[in-house]
Amino acid sequence: MSSPSTPARGRPARLDRDRTVDTALDLLDEVGLDALTMRRLADAMDVQAGALYRYFATKDDLLTAMAERMLADLAATGTDGDWSERLTTLARAMRAALLARRDGARVYAGTHATGPHTLGFAEAVVGVLRTAGFGEEDAARSLMALAHFTIGHTLEEQAALRPSGDGGAADPERLRLAAEPERYPQLAAVLPTLTSGDFAAHFDFGLSLLLRGLRALEHS
Amino acid sequence: MSSPSTPARGRPARLDRDRTVDTALDLLDEVGLDALTMRRLADAMDVQAGALYRYFATKDDLLTAMAERMLADLAATGTDGDWSERLTTLARAMRAALLARRDGARVYAGTHATGPHTLGFAEAVVGVLRTAGFGEEDAARSLMALAHFTIGHTLEEQAALRPSGDGGAADPERLRLAAEPERYPQLAAVLPTLTSGDFAAHFDFGLSLLLRGLRALEHS
DNA sequence: ACCTGAACACCGTTCAAGT
DNA sequence: ACCTGAACACCGTTCAAGT
């Protein structure tokens, strides 16, 4: 919108979109989303907060650029194996990309990126599905199901890890305390699995459910 | 943590947890999550902002209580049909509960409720799965897959509806503009489905994938 | 016991003015 | 052209003091 045009006249700029997004992602890892403020970021770049607004119209604009950057190099994965192996690789790569940064899922879910990395990922997933013979509708909806499951999952994963509001106990501990066996017998019985912390296995289970469903759809 | 004990001595309280959560949910529908501040809420209750802290330790505590309330009466659904019909009903009811309030999915995903409504829902889902013969591990992981898919989906649904940051165009419009057919041919081809706005159909498709996957798991 | 008033330490954002 | 300085209109949270 307001990006400075090419020939670097005058003083060389201390700021630019790319360097700012880099610094912002580093700062995100350091302090988390809730403490990532425009002033803190400006500080990290040795600049006043107002200066950032020459490169990003709003904080949301910055967060969107960060979200986009997190998905870099995603579409390159998923080129080996049959369609279900490719989709598995793509989905796992998206999960890994979101988990790679502190609060990554929350950043991604909160903004709505439509940049080249996001679109490239979608293109790759739909490409695999269409090549496998799925129709336009099924391919589009499968993309959404895979993406929404992945986002929902990583969101909960990252939420489960931290202090979480009041007392201090993290998510699994709170659940263990809350799920009294008398009131919630079924829940209490599955608590070991629910609080196991083996998120990769949980993710793969859900993913395999979706892919098994697709396989069944294929032969019908 | 700091709830006033039972006998209503002194002046009758103007505030209490339940009334405050009610008002907060109404205010949420009116102004949205981003504009839901402690001061605005206090205003709506004819009180100073500080007074709210006698009933909620933090704003997050309030949001958690709001999230819990949104899931009221959820576990009561899903009592008819076979296990897959029951799970369908439960998942749809959760989607409906989150969609019922403005930014409902964002409120729910942002806080980690472990109250009776949330636990009751989990108990119901696990109950259906265990009764259908699924093992403890599969039942626990299926609950997570269903919940995370539902949360991810409703999050995107509600995000797709609103103004969304910069220019003004809502999410589907931005996607239509960004998905150039030359760079993203596969994506462009499925754009009609992707931007159709028939979210209920998209949700049911993903849900049916998960259930089909479970059915396949059953016979193996 | 319950709430007010006022403060503390912040926010995102804007914009004249400097260099 | 790029950034500073300073302001505007807010935040969540705390806590003495009033009633």
PDB file of N, CA and C in Angstrom, chain A residues 94-154:
ATOM      1  N   MET A  94       2.708 -28.417   7.219  1.00  0.00           N
ATOM      2  CA  MET A  94       1.992 -27.237   7.702  1.00  0.00           C
ATOM      3  C   MET A  94       1.995 -27.218   9.226  1.00  0.00           C
ATOM      4  N   ARG A  95       1.725 -28.353   9.824  1.00  0.00           N
ATOM      5  CA  ARG A  95       1.778 -28.424  11.293  1.00  0.00           C
ATOM      6  C   ARG A  95       3.162 -28.002  11.782  1.00  0.00           C
ATOM      7  N   ALA A  96       4.193 -28.541  11.169  1.00  0.00           N
ATOM      8  CA  ALA A  96       5.562 -28.226  11.598  1.00  0.00           C
ATOM      9  C   ALA A  96       5.846 -26.736  11.454  1.00  0.00           C
ATOM     10  N   ALA A  97       5.375 -26.144  10.364  1.00  0.00           N
ATOM     11  CA  ALA A  97       5.619 -24.715  10.126  1.00  0.00           C
ATOM     12  C   ALA A  97       4.959 -23.870  11.210  1.00  0.00           C
ATOM     13  N   LEU A  98       3.752 -24.227  11.606  1.00  0.00           N
ATOM     14  CA  LEU A  98       3.057 -23.460  12.638  1.00  0.00           C
ATOM     15  C   LEU A  98       3.684 -23.677  14.005  1.00  0.00           C
ATOM     16  N   LEU A  99       4.120 -24.900  14.261  1.00  0.00           N
ATOM     17  CA  LEU A  99       4.729 -25.195  15.565  1.00  0.00           C
ATOM     18  C   LEU A  99       6.134 -24.615  15.701  1.00  0.00           C
ATOM     19  N   ALA A 100       6.731 -24.283  14.562  1.00  0.00           N
ATOM     20  CA  ALA A 100       8.127 -23.829  14.580  1.00  0.00           C
ATOM     21  C   ALA A 100       8.314 -22.501  15.306  1.00  0.00           C
ATOM     22  N   ARG A 101       7.257 -21.705  15.409  1.00  0.00           N
ATOM     23  CA  ARG A 101       7.385 -20.418  16.101  1.00  0.00           C
ATOM     24  C   ARG A 101       6.426 -20.364  17.275  1.00  0.00           C
ATOM     25  N   ARG A 102       6.843 -19.692  18.318  1.00  0.00           N
ATOM     26  CA  ARG A 102       5.966 -19.552  19.478  1.00  0.00           C
ATOM     27  C   ARG A 102       4.645 -18.888  19.071  1.00  0.00           C
ATOM     28  N   ASP A 103       3.547 -19.484  19.502  1.00  0.00           N
ATOM     29  CA  ASP A 103       2.214 -18.960  19.161  1.00  0.00           C
ATOM     30  C   ASP A 103       1.967 -18.903  17.654  1.00  0.00           C
ATOM     31  N   GLY A 104       2.702 -19.721  16.896  1.00  0.00           N
ATOM     32  CA  GLY A 104       2.571 -19.707  15.442  1.00  0.00           C
ATOM     33  C   GLY A 104       1.151 -19.956  14.957  1.00  0.00           C
ATOM     34  N   ALA A 105       0.493 -20.919  15.545  1.00  0.00           N
ATOM     35  CA  ALA A 105      -0.870 -21.244  15.121  1.00  0.00           C
ATOM     36  C   ALA A 105      -1.808 -20.078  15.386  1.00  0.00           C
ATOM     37  N   ARG A 106      -1.633 -19.435  16.546  1.00  0.00           N
ATOM     38  CA  ARG A 106      -2.505 -18.314  16.892  1.00  0.00           C
ATOM     39  C   ARG A 106      -2.277 -17.140  15.938  1.00  0.00           C
ATOM     40  N   VAL A 107      -1.031 -16.912  15.589  1.00  0.00           N
ATOM     41  CA  VAL A 107      -0.737 -15.856  14.624  1.00  0.00           C
ATOM     42  C   VAL A 107      -1.400 -16.188  13.284  1.00  0.00           C
ATOM     43  N   TYR A 108      -1.221 -17.419  12.845  1.00  0.00           N
ATOM     44  CA  TYR A 108      -1.752 -17.783  11.536  1.00  0.00           C
ATOM     45  C   TYR A 108      -3.285 -17.756  11.512  1.00  0.00           C
ATOM     46  N   ALA A 109      -3.887 -18.305  12.556  1.00  0.00           N
ATOM     47  CA  ALA A 109      -5.351 -18.379  12.594  1.00  0.00           C
ATOM     48  C   ALA A 109      -5.980 -16.996  12.728  1.00  0.00           C
ATOM     49  N   GLY A 110      -5.269 -16.083  13.359  1.00  0.00           N
ATOM     50  CA  GLY A 110      -5.825 -14.771  13.626  1.00  0.00           C
ATOM     51  C   GLY A 110      -5.831 -13.818  12.446  1.00  0.00           C
ATOM     52  N   THR A 111      -4.958 -14.083  11.496  1.00  0.00           N
ATOM     53  CA  THR A 111      -4.854 -13.197  10.332  1.00  0.00           C
ATOM     54  C   THR A 111      -5.296 -13.995   9.127  1.00  0.00           C
ATOM     55  N   HIS A 112      -5.661 -13.330   8.048  1.00  0.00           N
ATOM     56  CA  HIS A 112      -6.003 -14.169   6.927  1.00  0.00           C
ATOM     57  C   HIS A 112      -5.137 -13.934   5.723  1.00  0.00           C
ATOM     58  N   ALA A 113      -4.047 -14.673   5.748  1.00  0.00           N
ATOM     59  CA  ALA A 113      -3.027 -14.569   4.723  1.00  0.00           C
ATOM     60  C   ALA A 113      -3.542 -15.091   3.378  1.00  0.00           C
ATOM     61  N   THR A 114      -3.290 -14.308   2.332  1.00  0.00           N
ATOM     62  CA  THR A 114      -3.570 -14.796   0.980  1.00  0.00           C
ATOM     63  C   THR A 114      -2.347 -14.522   0.117  1.00  0.00           C
ATOM     64  N   GLY A 115      -1.180 -14.680   0.714  1.00  0.00           N
ATOM     65  CA  GLY A 115       0.071 -14.480   0.000  1.00  0.00           C
ATOM     66  C   GLY A 115       0.508 -15.728  -0.752  1.00  0.00           C
ATOM     67  N   PRO A 116       1.623 -15.637  -1.451  1.00  0.00           N
ATOM     68  CA  PRO A 116       2.100 -16.724  -2.311  1.00  0.00           C
ATOM     69  C   PRO A 116       2.355 -18.042  -1.575  1.00  0.00           C
ATOM     70  N   HIS A 117       2.815 -17.984  -0.336  1.00  0.00           N
ATOM     71  CA  HIS A 117       3.085 -19.233   0.369  1.00  0.00           C
ATOM     72  C   HIS A 117       1.796 -19.958   0.725  1.00  0.00           C
ATOM     73  N   THR A 118       0.845 -19.200   1.219  1.00  0.00           N
ATOM     74  CA  THR A 118      -0.452 -19.780   1.544  1.00  0.00           C
ATOM     75  C   THR A 118      -1.124 -20.319   0.282  1.00  0.00           C
ATOM     76  N   LEU A 119      -1.124 -19.517  -0.753  1.00  0.00           N
ATOM     77  CA  LEU A 119      -1.763 -19.949  -2.002  1.00  0.00           C
ATOM     78  C   LEU A 119      -1.007 -21.123  -2.614  1.00  0.00           C
ATOM     79  N   GLY A 120       0.327 -21.096  -2.527  1.00  0.00           N
ATOM     80  CA  GLY A 120       1.124 -22.198  -3.063  1.00  0.00           C
ATOM     81  C   GLY A 120       0.811 -23.507  -2.361  1.00  0.00           C
ATOM     82  N   PHE A 121       0.614 -23.425  -1.061  1.00  0.00           N
ATOM     83  CA  PHE A 121       0.252 -24.618  -0.303  1.00  0.00           C
ATOM     84  C   PHE A 121      -1.102 -25.151  -0.756  1.00  0.00           C
ATOM     85  N   ALA A 122      -2.058 -24.260  -0.863  1.00  0.00           N
ATOM     86  CA  ALA A 122      -3.402 -24.656  -1.305  1.00  0.00           C
ATOM     87  C   ALA A 122      -3.346 -25.250  -2.715  1.00  0.00           C
ATOM     88  N   GLU A 123      -2.590 -24.597  -3.583  1.00  0.00           N
ATOM     89  CA  GLU A 123      -2.417 -25.091  -4.958  1.00  0.00           C
ATOM     90  C   GLU A 123      -1.876 -26.523  -4.954  1.00  0.00           C
ATOM     91  N   ALA A 124      -0.870 -26.766  -4.118  1.00  0.00           N
ATOM     92  CA  ALA A 124      -0.255 -28.091  -4.053  1.00  0.00           C
ATOM     93  C   ALA A 124      -1.257 -29.150  -3.581  1.00  0.00           C
ATOM     94  N   VAL A 125      -1.985 -28.826  -2.524  1.00  0.00           N
ATOM     95  CA  VAL A 125      -2.963 -29.791  -1.994  1.00  0.00           C
ATOM     96  C   VAL A 125      -4.044 -30.097  -3.027  1.00  0.00           C
ATOM     97  N   VAL A 126      -4.595 -29.052  -3.615  1.00  0.00           N
ATOM     98  CA  VAL A 126      -5.652 -29.263  -4.608  1.00  0.00           C
ATOM     99  C   VAL A 126      -5.094 -30.017  -5.822  1.00  0.00           C
ATOM    100  N   GLY A 127      -3.853 -29.693  -6.199  1.00  0.00           N
ATOM    101  CA  GLY A 127      -3.217 -30.389  -7.328  1.00  0.00           C
ATOM    102  C   GLY A 127      -3.135 -31.893  -7.092  1.00  0.00           C
ATOM    103  N   VAL A 128      -2.686 -32.260  -5.904  1.00  0.00           N
ATOM    104  CA  VAL A 128      -2.594 -33.689  -5.558  1.00  0.00           C
ATOM    105  C   VAL A 128      -3.970 -34.348  -5.647  1.00  0.00           C
ATOM    106  N   LEU A 129      -4.958 -33.688  -5.127  1.00  0.00           N
ATOM    107  CA  LEU A 129      -6.306 -34.262  -5.098  1.00  0.00           C
ATOM    108  C   LEU A 129      -6.910 -34.398  -6.496  1.00  0.00           C
ATOM    109  N   ARG A 130      -6.752 -33.359  -7.291  1.00  0.00           N
ATOM    110  CA  ARG A 130      -7.314 -33.390  -8.654  1.00  0.00           C
ATOM    111  C   ARG A 130      -6.612 -34.448  -9.489  1.00  0.00           C
ATOM    112  N   THR A 131      -5.290 -34.529  -9.360  1.00  0.00           N
ATOM    113  CA  THR A 131      -4.520 -35.531 -10.095  1.00  0.00           C
ATOM    114  C   THR A 131      -4.946 -36.941  -9.694  1.00  0.00           C
ATOM    115  N   ALA A 132      -5.302 -37.075  -8.411  1.00  0.00           N
ATOM    116  CA  ALA A 132      -5.753 -38.387  -7.934  1.00  0.00           C
ATOM    117  C   ALA A 132      -7.150 -38.718  -8.425  1.00  0.00           C
ATOM    118  N   GLY A 133      -7.805 -37.771  -9.071  1.00  0.00           N
ATOM    119  CA  GLY A 133      -9.106 -38.048  -9.652  1.00  0.00           C
ATOM    120  C   GLY A 133     -10.299 -37.482  -8.908  1.00  0.00           C
ATOM    121  N   PHE A 134     -10.069 -36.764  -7.829  1.00  0.00           N
ATOM    122  CA  PHE A 134     -11.195 -36.173  -7.098  1.00  0.00           C
ATOM    123  C   PHE A 134     -11.775 -34.986  -7.866  1.00  0.00           C
ATOM    124  N   GLY A 135     -13.053 -34.801  -7.755  1.00  0.00           N
ATOM    125  CA  GLY A 135     -13.738 -33.713  -8.450  1.00  0.00           C
ATOM    126  C   GLY A 135     -13.436 -32.370  -7.825  1.00  0.00           C
ATOM    127  N   GLU A 136     -13.841 -31.313  -8.499  1.00  0.00           N
ATOM    128  CA  GLU A 136     -13.549 -29.960  -8.011  1.00  0.00           C
ATOM    129  C   GLU A 136     -14.120 -29.706  -6.623  1.00  0.00           C
ATOM    130  N   GLU A 137     -15.365 -30.086  -6.431  1.00  0.00           N
ATOM    131  CA  GLU A 137     -16.002 -29.849  -5.130  1.00  0.00           C
ATOM    132  C   GLU A 137     -15.304 -30.611  -4.018  1.00  0.00           C
ATOM    133  N   ASP A 138     -15.088 -31.897  -4.236  1.00  0.00           N
ATOM    134  CA  ASP A 138     -14.453 -32.714  -3.208  1.00  0.00           C
ATOM    135  C   ASP A 138     -13.041 -32.233  -2.915  1.00  0.00           C
ATOM    136  N   ALA A 139     -12.324 -31.847  -3.952  1.00  0.00           N
ATOM    137  CA  ALA A 139     -10.949 -31.370  -3.759  1.00  0.00           C
ATOM    138  C   ALA A 139     -10.934 -30.099  -2.911  1.00  0.00           C
ATOM    139  N   ALA A 140     -11.813 -29.161  -3.242  1.00  0.00           N
ATOM    140  CA  ALA A 140     -11.870 -27.898  -2.508  1.00  0.00           C
ATOM    141  C   ALA A 140     -12.219 -28.145  -1.037  1.00  0.00           C
ATOM    142  N   ARG A 141     -13.210 -28.985  -0.843  1.00  0.00           N
ATOM    143  CA  ARG A 141     -13.658 -29.234   0.532  1.00  0.00           C
ATOM    144  C   ARG A 141     -12.645 -30.051   1.316  1.00  0.00           C
ATOM    145  N   SER A 142     -11.917 -30.916   0.628  1.00  0.00           N
ATOM    146  CA  SER A 142     -10.882 -31.691   1.315  1.00  0.00           C
ATOM    147  C   SER A 142      -9.750 -30.777   1.767  1.00  0.00           C
ATOM    148  N   LEU A 143      -9.393 -29.831   0.922  1.00  0.00           N
ATOM    149  CA  LEU A 143      -8.392 -28.834   1.303  1.00  0.00           C
ATOM    150  C   LEU A 143      -8.811 -28.124   2.586  1.00  0.00           C
ATOM    151  N   MET A 144     -10.063 -27.689   2.618  1.00  0.00           N
ATOM    152  CA  MET A 144     -10.545 -26.980   3.808  1.00  0.00           C
ATOM    153  C   MET A 144     -10.513 -27.884   5.023  1.00  0.00           C
ATOM    154  N   ALA A 145     -10.962 -29.119   4.865  1.00  0.00           N
ATOM    155  CA  ALA A 145     -10.986 -30.034   6.008  1.00  0.00           C
ATOM    156  C   ALA A 145      -9.575 -30.253   6.544  1.00  0.00           C
ATOM    157  N   LEU A 146      -8.633 -30.471   5.646  1.00  0.00           N
ATOM    158  CA  LEU A 146      -7.246 -30.687   6.064  1.00  0.00           C
ATOM    159  C   LEU A 146      -6.671 -29.454   6.752  1.00  0.00           C
ATOM    160  N   ALA A 147      -6.882 -28.300   6.161  1.00  0.00           N
ATOM    161  CA  ALA A 147      -6.340 -27.055   6.722  1.00  0.00           C
ATOM    162  C   ALA A 147      -6.979 -26.730   8.070  1.00  0.00           C
ATOM    163  N   HIS A 148      -8.282 -26.866   8.161  1.00  0.00           N
ATOM    164  CA  HIS A 148      -8.957 -26.502   9.401  1.00  0.00           C
ATOM    165  C   HIS A 148      -8.610 -27.461  10.521  1.00  0.00           C
ATOM    166  N   PHE A 149      -8.505 -28.733  10.187  1.00  0.00           N
ATOM    167  CA  PHE A 149      -8.073 -29.696  11.204  1.00  0.00           C
ATOM    168  C   PHE A 149      -6.666 -29.351  11.686  1.00  0.00           C
ATOM    169  N   THR A 150      -5.787 -29.059  10.754  1.00  0.00           N
ATOM    170  CA  THR A 150      -4.394 -28.761  11.108  1.00  0.00           C
ATOM    171  C   THR A 150      -4.288 -27.500  11.962  1.00  0.00           C
ATOM    172  N   ILE A 151      -5.008 -26.473  11.579  1.00  0.00           N
ATOM    173  CA  ILE A 151      -5.001 -25.240  12.356  1.00  0.00           C
ATOM    174  C   ILE A 151      -5.591 -25.470  13.747  1.00  0.00           C
ATOM    175  N   GLY A 152      -6.738 -26.123  13.799  1.00  0.00           N
ATOM    176  CA  GLY A 152      -7.363 -26.397  15.091  1.00  0.00           C
ATOM    177  C   GLY A 152      -6.449 -27.212  15.983  1.00  0.00           C
ATOM    178  N   HIS A 153      -5.797 -28.191  15.410  1.00  0.00           N
ATOM    179  CA  HIS A 153      -4.935 -29.063  16.183  1.00  0.00           C
ATOM    180  C   HIS A 153      -3.723 -28.327  16.741  1.00  0.00           C
ATOM    181  N   THR A 154      -3.034 -27.603  15.889  1.00  0.00           N
ATOM    182  CA  THR A 154      -1.823 -26.910  16.336  1.00  0.00           C
ATOM    183  C   THR A 154      -2.158 -25.797  17.337  1.00  0.00           C
TER     184      THR A 154
END
